[in-house]
XYZ file of C-alpha atoms in Angstrom:
566
model
C 242.554 151.455 -112.146
C 245.502 149.375 -113.124
C 247.381 147.062 -110.744
C 250.885 145.690 -110.933
C 251.150 142.275 -112.534
C 252.289 140.586 -109.339
C 249.040 141.426 -107.549
C 246.609 140.368 -110.273
C 246.365 136.718 -109.230
C 245.240 137.374 -105.647
C 242.979 140.328 -106.304
C 241.361 138.625 -109.285
C 240.284 135.790 -106.999
C 238.969 138.251 -104.446
C 237.079 140.181 -107.145
C 235.523 136.931 -108.351
C 234.265 136.166 -104.874
C 232.736 139.608 -104.634
C 230.856 139.100 -107.874
C 228.881 136.121 -106.523
C 225.488 137.398 -105.471
C 224.816 134.928 -102.674
C 228.056 135.981 -100.956
C 227.153 139.659 -101.291
C 223.874 138.886 -99.587
C 225.769 137.776 -96.512
C 228.282 140.584 -96.473
C 230.508 142.499 -98.849
C 233.771 141.320 -97.345
C 236.480 138.960 -98.565
C 235.121 136.213 -96.334
C 237.179 133.282 -97.725
C 240.379 134.722 -96.301
C 239.040 134.067 -92.813
C 239.566 130.382 -93.537
C 243.336 130.849 -93.550
C 244.240 128.706 -90.536
C 246.809 129.735 -87.891
C 249.140 127.518 -85.936
C 252.253 125.675 -87.074
C 251.326 122.641 -84.947
C 247.848 122.383 -86.418
C 249.225 122.882 -89.922
C 251.720 120.065 -89.372
C 248.780 117.823 -88.483
C 247.070 118.648 -91.753
C 244.656 120.946 -89.891
C 242.940 117.858 -88.462
C 242.691 119.739 -85.214
C 239.008 120.057 -84.308
C 239.055 116.988 -82.070
C 242.445 117.722 -80.494
C 242.333 121.516 -79.966
C 244.377 121.593 -76.764
C 246.166 124.924 -77.127
C 245.449 128.565 -77.947
C 244.607 127.711 -81.578
C 241.381 126.143 -80.323
C 239.978 129.669 -80.792
C 240.068 129.060 -84.552
C 239.461 125.321 -84.800
C 237.023 124.528 -81.989
C 236.066 127.095 -79.318
C 234.307 124.328 -77.394
C 237.728 123.029 -76.346
C 238.272 126.245 -74.360
C 235.913 124.847 -71.718
C 238.040 121.756 -71.018
C 241.531 120.950 -69.789
C 244.158 122.169 -70.417
C 242.532 125.402 -71.623
C 240.196 125.813 -68.657
C 240.410 125.251 -64.918
C 238.882 121.840 -64.372
C 238.687 118.824 -62.107
C 239.759 115.401 -63.343
C 238.624 112.426 -61.294
C 240.660 109.245 -60.782
C 239.028 106.096 -59.483
C 240.260 102.498 -59.542
C 238.358 100.063 -61.736
C 238.509 97.216 -59.206
C 236.462 99.171 -56.667
C 239.368 99.785 -54.303
C 239.602 103.152 -52.582
C 242.636 105.403 -52.318
C 243.661 105.887 -48.692
C 246.952 107.880 -48.627
C 248.455 110.373 -51.065
C 252.045 111.640 -51.236
C 253.966 113.795 -53.678
C 256.758 116.259 -54.137
C 255.400 119.816 -53.998
C 257.871 121.725 -56.153
C 258.875 120.392 -59.549
C 261.928 121.443 -61.497
C 261.492 122.646 -65.064
C 260.492 119.692 -67.226
C 260.408 117.315 -64.255
C 257.745 114.624 -64.249
C 255.322 114.481 -61.357
C 256.330 112.192 -58.511
C 253.014 111.172 -57.019
C 252.170 108.064 -55.026
C 249.010 106.657 -53.462
C 248.102 103.638 -51.386
C 244.755 101.886 -51.450
C 242.461 100.268 -48.933
C 244.110 96.870 -49.505
C 247.589 98.372 -48.805
C 248.622 98.276 -52.455
C 250.969 101.006 -53.625
C 250.259 102.960 -56.841
C 252.374 105.406 -58.836
C 251.018 108.046 -61.206
C 252.639 107.848 -64.654
C 251.163 111.066 -66.057
C 247.834 109.642 -67.161
C 246.948 106.703 -64.920
C 247.750 105.013 -61.616
C 249.992 101.966 -61.917
C 250.628 99.326 -59.261
C 253.926 98.207 -60.779
C 257.289 99.394 -62.061
C 258.667 98.432 -65.497
C 262.195 97.025 -65.711
C 264.377 96.037 -68.679
C 266.503 92.919 -68.777
C 270.105 93.862 -69.399
C 272.714 91.484 -70.743
C 273.603 88.634 -68.347
C 270.642 89.554 -66.135
C 267.504 87.585 -65.329
C 264.370 88.291 -63.346
C 265.807 86.794 -60.150
C 268.807 89.174 -60.213
C 266.623 92.196 -60.926
C 264.151 91.309 -58.159
C 266.982 90.781 -55.688
C 268.353 94.233 -56.447
C 264.828 95.702 -56.374
C 264.294 94.321 -52.878
C 267.541 95.906 -51.699
C 269.058 92.593 -50.655
C 272.755 92.004 -50.036
C 274.845 89.443 -51.914
C 274.861 87.068 -48.948
C 271.367 86.152 -47.776
C 270.023 84.562 -44.655
C 267.771 81.542 -44.941
C 264.729 83.717 -44.270
C 265.734 86.261 -46.926
C 266.323 83.497 -49.451
C 262.822 82.157 -48.922
C 261.403 85.672 -49.270
C 263.371 86.215 -52.494
C 262.217 82.906 -54.006
C 258.593 83.748 -53.235
C 259.001 87.238 -54.722
C 260.538 85.887 -57.955
C 257.678 83.403 -58.350
C 255.136 86.215 -57.883
C 256.868 88.404 -60.466
C 257.004 85.587 -63.020
C 253.342 84.821 -62.487
C 252.490 88.526 -62.736
C 254.145 88.588 -66.183
C 252.725 85.207 -67.326
C 256.161 83.606 -67.406
C 255.990 79.869 -66.717
C 259.620 78.798 -67.105
C 262.943 80.615 -66.460
C 264.020 80.045 -70.093
C 260.957 82.052 -71.225
C 262.671 85.147 -69.872
C 264.956 85.213 -72.900
C 262.048 86.293 -75.109
C 260.963 89.352 -73.164
C 262.636 92.784 -73.408
C 261.011 94.096 -70.244
C 258.767 92.999 -67.405
C 256.776 94.439 -64.511
C 257.414 94.176 -60.792
C 254.350 94.919 -58.638
C 255.001 97.113 -55.598
C 253.100 94.551 -53.515
C 256.119 92.215 -53.798
C 257.896 94.370 -51.219
C 254.975 95.433 -49.042
C 253.040 92.191 -49.098
C 251.276 91.677 -45.777
C 252.271 95.135 -44.549
C 249.889 97.878 -43.436
C 250.774 101.250 -44.951
C 250.338 104.008 -42.369
C 251.848 107.127 -43.970
C 253.955 108.228 -46.941
C 256.091 111.185 -48.026
C 258.305 112.196 -50.949
C 261.497 114.124 -50.235
C 263.070 116.840 -52.476
C 265.239 114.229 -54.235
C 262.113 112.228 -55.214
C 262.806 109.435 -52.750
C 259.631 107.784 -51.477
C 259.224 107.116 -47.759
C 256.653 104.550 -46.633
C 255.731 103.878 -43.032
C 254.353 100.414 -42.310
C 253.417 98.396 -39.265
C 256.979 97.017 -38.990
C 258.965 100.180 -39.762
C 260.074 102.695 -42.341
C 260.862 101.874 -45.996
C 262.467 104.000 -48.700
C 262.317 103.638 -52.478
C 264.526 105.336 -55.055
C 266.086 104.445 -58.434
C 264.275 101.128 -58.596
C 265.449 99.856 -55.214
C 263.732 99.415 -51.846
C 265.301 99.544 -48.418
C 263.888 98.797 -44.984
C 265.205 101.986 -43.478
C 264.470 101.514 -39.806
C 262.419 99.496 -37.334
C 261.829 99.777 -33.632
C 265.090 97.862 -33.139
C 267.071 100.560 -34.979
C 266.249 103.484 -32.703
C 262.743 104.442 -33.764
C 260.688 105.349 -30.689
C 257.805 103.412 -32.227
C 257.594 101.379 -35.436
C 254.177 102.886 -36.175
C 255.118 106.165 -37.861
C 252.020 108.371 -38.191
C 253.582 111.021 -40.429
C 256.907 111.755 -42.113
C 258.678 115.046 -42.761
C 261.365 114.313 -45.349
C 263.742 117.212 -45.887
C 266.723 117.445 -48.212
C 269.054 115.917 -45.620
C 267.272 114.945 -42.395
C 264.109 112.940 -41.863
C 261.645 113.500 -39.019
C 258.903 111.086 -38.003
C 255.914 111.417 -35.709
C 254.881 108.481 -33.515
C 252.767 107.833 -30.443
C 256.016 107.592 -28.479
C 257.390 110.994 -29.454
C 259.146 112.601 -32.401
C 262.376 111.309 -33.907
C 265.031 112.726 -36.219
C 267.315 110.639 -38.397
C 270.551 112.416 -39.236
C 274.028 111.076 -40.094
C 272.926 107.515 -39.479
C 271.510 108.066 -36.002
C 268.065 108.605 -34.500
C 267.437 111.379 -31.977
C 264.213 111.106 -29.991
C 262.347 114.147 -28.730
C 259.699 113.531 -26.112
C 256.838 115.996 -25.707
C 255.037 114.740 -22.595
C 256.875 117.156 -20.307
C 255.461 120.079 -22.332
C 252.037 118.915 -23.498
C 251.277 115.987 -21.230
C 251.485 113.473 -24.089
C 254.028 111.880 -26.415
C 251.376 111.197 -29.059
C 252.788 113.234 -31.958
C 250.626 113.728 -35.068
C 252.796 115.869 -37.335
C 256.166 117.621 -37.696
C 257.473 120.498 -39.794
C 260.754 122.429 -40.065
C 260.355 126.109 -40.977
C 262.802 128.282 -42.930
C 264.436 129.402 -39.683
C 265.202 125.776 -38.721
C 262.639 125.845 -35.931
C 260.989 122.464 -35.329
C 257.189 122.459 -35.004
C 255.815 119.333 -33.318
C 252.051 118.888 -33.281
C 250.564 116.580 -30.663
C 247.095 115.561 -29.590
C 247.348 118.157 -26.816
C 248.968 121.249 -28.305
C 252.182 121.988 -30.182
C 255.819 122.400 -29.257
C 258.111 124.816 -31.098
C 261.833 124.167 -30.624
C 264.438 126.644 -31.822
C 267.872 125.662 -30.572
C 267.537 125.375 -26.820
C 264.386 127.521 -26.752
C 261.054 125.720 -26.354
C 257.630 127.349 -26.711
C 254.289 125.629 -26.126
C 251.070 126.701 -27.833
C 247.552 125.483 -27.166
C 243.990 126.803 -27.151
C 244.869 129.306 -24.408
C 247.495 131.177 -26.419
C 246.830 130.808 -30.132
C 245.319 127.534 -31.315
C 241.659 126.903 -32.113
C 241.945 123.615 -30.187
C 244.704 121.326 -28.984
C 244.466 118.432 -31.486
C 247.156 119.550 -33.972
C 246.932 117.519 -37.200
C 249.119 119.230 -39.817
C 251.401 122.191 -40.556
C 252.027 124.287 -43.650
C 254.517 127.025 -44.464
C 253.517 129.703 -46.984
C 255.681 131.906 -49.208
C 255.796 134.650 -46.544
C 257.132 132.168 -43.950
C 253.890 132.168 -42.018
C 253.147 128.909 -40.197
C 249.637 127.451 -40.530
C 248.522 124.882 -37.954
C 245.474 122.753 -38.721
C 243.627 121.486 -35.680
C 240.487 119.399 -35.459
C 238.106 122.369 -35.326
C 239.906 124.999 -37.371
C 243.047 126.698 -38.581
C 245.548 128.991 -36.857
C 248.124 131.242 -38.528
C 251.383 132.193 -36.812
C 252.817 135.479 -38.027
C 255.240 137.833 -36.285
C 254.838 135.911 -33.017
C 251.058 136.362 -33.081
C 248.251 133.951 -33.928
C 245.084 134.450 -35.937
C 242.297 131.885 -35.602
C 239.905 130.566 -38.261
C 237.203 128.493 -36.589
C 235.460 125.751 -38.579
C 232.459 125.116 -36.340
C 230.407 122.116 -37.443
C 233.258 120.828 -39.572
C 236.374 118.717 -39.015
C 239.810 119.575 -40.403
C 242.295 116.875 -41.426
C 245.222 118.666 -43.099
C 246.557 121.978 -44.411
C 248.966 122.845 -47.233
C 250.099 125.815 -49.344
C 250.218 125.526 -53.123
C 252.727 127.082 -55.526
C 250.523 130.189 -55.937
C 250.495 130.607 -52.134
C 246.846 129.664 -51.672
C 246.125 127.842 -48.420
C 244.180 124.565 -48.778
C 242.298 122.749 -46.040
C 240.970 119.199 -46.239
C 237.810 118.719 -44.212
C 234.875 116.354 -43.882
C 232.779 118.899 -45.818
C 235.081 119.374 -48.797
C 238.259 121.226 -49.688
C 238.615 124.864 -48.650
C 240.975 127.243 -50.422
C 241.994 130.531 -48.826
C 243.317 133.556 -50.677
C 245.187 135.731 -48.196
C 244.411 139.032 -49.920
C 246.771 141.950 -50.451
C 248.246 144.478 -48.024
C 247.057 148.028 -48.728
C 247.921 151.243 -46.918
C 245.360 154.026 -46.651
C 245.554 157.115 -44.438
C 248.653 155.721 -42.796
C 246.926 152.460 -41.855
C 247.731 149.088 -43.394
C 245.132 146.372 -43.800
C 244.544 143.151 -45.706
C 241.906 143.471 -48.406
C 240.399 140.938 -50.779
C 240.895 137.814 -48.641
C 238.318 135.094 -49.261
C 237.541 131.377 -48.956
C 236.457 129.117 -51.804
C 234.697 125.818 -51.207
C 235.140 122.723 -53.428
C 232.771 119.813 -52.886
C 230.870 117.020 -54.629
C 228.569 119.446 -56.459
C 231.306 121.501 -58.118
C 233.951 119.003 -59.132
C 235.073 116.664 -56.338
C 234.085 112.987 -56.251
C 233.028 113.342 -52.599
C 232.694 115.883 -49.785
C 234.985 114.016 -47.388
C 238.530 115.200 -48.154
C 241.347 113.658 -46.112
C 244.475 114.986 -47.832
C 245.583 117.627 -50.357
C 248.882 117.559 -52.281
C 249.880 120.568 -54.439
C 252.284 119.768 -57.241
C 253.398 122.295 -59.818
C 250.311 124.098 -61.065
C 248.024 121.195 -60.070
C 246.395 120.355 -56.768
C 245.533 116.728 -55.924
C 242.653 116.136 -53.512
C 242.122 112.767 -51.839
C 238.519 111.883 -50.981
C 236.837 108.705 -49.793
C 235.477 108.137 -53.329
C 238.507 108.891 -55.467
C 241.169 111.469 -56.225
C 240.340 114.830 -57.749
C 242.997 116.716 -59.691
C 242.488 120.471 -59.974
C 244.244 121.432 -63.176
C 245.024 125.132 -63.118
C 244.952 126.424 -66.692
C 247.552 128.945 -67.788
C 247.120 132.048 -69.919
C 248.318 131.480 -73.461
C 249.441 133.872 -76.185
C 250.428 132.918 -79.734
C 251.619 134.696 -82.866
C 251.537 133.133 -86.342
C 253.015 134.496 -89.546
C 253.187 133.074 -93.060
C 254.080 134.434 -96.484
C 251.175 133.558 -98.776
C 253.082 133.301 -102.067
C 256.779 132.939 -101.266
C 257.551 131.604 -104.741
C 256.560 134.992 -106.205
C 258.873 136.880 -103.810
C 256.078 139.089 -102.453
C 257.066 140.020 -98.901
C 254.003 142.273 -98.476
C 251.585 139.416 -99.208
C 251.253 137.671 -95.858
C 248.971 136.312 -93.126
C 249.424 137.358 -89.492
C 247.413 136.001 -86.569
C 247.618 137.032 -82.901
C 245.562 135.190 -80.308
C 245.355 134.686 -76.575
C 243.297 132.944 -73.910
C 242.439 133.846 -70.327
C 240.982 131.154 -68.026
C 238.536 132.516 -65.462
C 238.180 131.018 -62.023
C 234.755 129.425 -62.454
C 233.152 130.451 -65.723
C 235.319 128.852 -68.390
C 237.893 130.505 -70.632
C 237.856 133.728 -72.624
C 239.813 134.237 -75.818
C 240.505 136.960 -78.367
C 242.239 137.137 -81.721
C 243.235 139.476 -84.530
C 243.818 138.108 -88.020
C 245.391 140.322 -90.675
C 245.838 139.366 -94.330
C 247.916 141.833 -96.335
C 247.489 141.973 -100.131
C 250.334 144.432 -100.399
C 250.672 147.891 -101.937
C 249.199 148.600 -105.381
C 249.573 151.530 -107.753
C 246.568 153.659 -108.730
C 246.528 154.828 -112.335
C 244.069 156.571 -114.607
C 242.832 155.332 -118.000
C 245.998 156.650 -119.666
C 248.297 154.818 -117.268
C 249.315 157.886 -115.323
C 250.161 157.042 -111.721
C 247.864 158.812 -109.279
C 249.177 157.234 -106.072
C 249.326 154.004 -104.094
C 247.011 152.183 -101.720
C 247.161 149.143 -99.458
C 244.731 146.227 -99.610
C 244.008 143.954 -96.667
C 241.438 141.964 -94.732
C 241.211 142.186 -90.951
C 239.257 139.985 -88.589
C 238.752 140.690 -84.899
C 236.960 138.282 -82.621
C 236.393 137.022 -79.123
C 235.809 133.485 -77.928
C 234.254 131.846 -74.911
C 234.219 128.199 -73.871
C 232.739 126.512 -70.834
C 232.106 122.976 -69.637
C 229.027 120.945 -68.818
C 230.280 118.191 -66.568
C 233.850 116.901 -66.729
C 233.892 115.837 -70.391
C 231.719 118.190 -72.456
C 232.900 121.626 -73.569
C 230.954 124.091 -75.717
C 232.086 127.431 -77.107
C 231.325 130.327 -79.405
C 233.476 132.788 -81.377
C 231.769 135.910 -82.789
C 233.947 137.762 -85.337
C 233.941 141.163 -86.990
C 235.281 141.271 -90.565
C 236.719 144.376 -92.196
C 237.813 144.145 -95.839
C 239.690 146.972 -97.525
C 240.544 146.125 -101.127
C 240.729 149.725 -102.308
C 240.225 153.105 -100.691
C 239.746 154.911 -104.002
C 236.739 154.826 -106.417
C 237.089 152.949 -109.690
C 235.850 154.489 -112.989
C 232.191 155.372 -112.681
C 231.976 153.661 -109.294
C 231.400 156.171 -106.529
C 232.037 153.717 -103.735
C 235.356 152.638 -102.269
C 236.339 148.990 -102.138
C 235.714 148.782 -98.419
C 233.158 146.678 -96.594
C 232.553 144.841 -93.382
C 230.606 141.859 -92.153
C 230.439 139.386 -89.284
C 230.558 135.654 -88.605
C 229.988 133.310 -85.679
C 231.666 129.958 -84.991
C 230.256 127.289 -82.710
C 232.267 124.415 -81.245
C 231.740 121.288 -79.183
C 234.245 118.849 -77.747
C 233.432 115.644 -75.887
C 236.325 113.961 -74.122
C 236.682 110.189 -73.725
C 233.750 109.074 -75.868
C 235.563 105.812 -75.422
C 238.850 105.588 -73.543
C 241.433 107.984 -75.030
C 239.125 108.978 -77.917
C 237.716 112.527 -78.089
C 235.005 113.890 -80.373
C 235.024 117.413 -81.791
C 232.497 119.355 -83.848
C 232.917 122.884 -85.222
C 230.501 125.000 -87.264
C 232.389 127.878 -88.848
């Protein structure tokens, strides 16, 4: 056999590998080519990727990473180092493409925290522009007018002193040496009791306190309304912040703020009480008002009352949710009720207590209860023999033994693909992993102008609900087309040479930080499909290999450890 000159370099190396006896003992395949690494990102990092491994290329570098975020469905727990407990959670449900999460939480000492993508911060960072000082920035931050009353001036002076102390600034002239500084949220809400919070579609934060309603947007606070401004009661128990109007629930009725005016809606004439717990506006502009003694649905001039006699599990209505099919879900103390096509379906939670309900972006229904978080899949509508029925509906229970910091769940906020769960011992973030597919191609010797000498890798991952993440890959290394000649140089034909590797991967977690994985591979090497000289065998063989991987997250803060045996 005689090969073209351009192929001699590669195939000579392969032939040399085959001639080593200890390699033949393992398998008669061109095993070294399996070490050709895929992934442009990993290659750019010098293939120092075993410890990082946070995308589909973890299949090659470290299958143990498949068992952890972001490759696998997982819970991440957030707790404050100072021992404080989170008490209220608020966030925008739907995020625009590329939009950062807008998520807020208050703590047991009425301190406000904002999530920055990795941690909870109790302050906002501001930059000092030209001709500005801390006093001017704080004044604008507090939403104060140019002309201040004596009381406002005293409040401003105290706030500026707190900000300077917070940033270790002793003298006003020291401000010239700092490019930025931090303003704690407590400067605004000092001495206030936070009762409820909400984030509207424009990312404006609404905070209800014991003296009234505040808003925060673009680095500026405003005391939006108090009992003197038309609120039926300064103690706002819940807020429904739409794109234009704002609704609040109080013990003195519901109220709507629109075009600068408050409109109060009493409920006592329908339910016997004005103690409103929650409000929601559905897609048909109907107003749903939940009270401690049933709910009121207002659509124009039409009013309908629902209680335990005509649809609800019980009369203590605590929260509403609207799913993708425009069904209304009403959470009451002892269960859940679904309103669909003017009919109710009840889900009783005997022996439990329900606090809230919400629908995530995948249209799962989530319940927060004293015995954990419950997630409901509504199933699919199937028609058989002319009859339609829902099949495949089921509940899933999340609690302290399968990811949550505690069983007592008071609030759930879906945001993008994630779901945030507030418990009495911290916040749990359910990170929903996405399927990933990747293709990688490289020319092995571009300087020799050999287009048929290349490496192609296709890989993909599939996160399961509870058992970790599955992966699969196909690696193909083409050595090109070679000519087959006899001893006299007469061409007898052509043949292709290649190596192919097919494998599957599996990764799972043990606890929140440890992931382990395995990748068995089948190797098929075809150097020649014709016999050579006195050889009766073809240049074809196959073998196998197994990779093992381990990844431990946060060995110390922000430092991960990875180990791979290939």
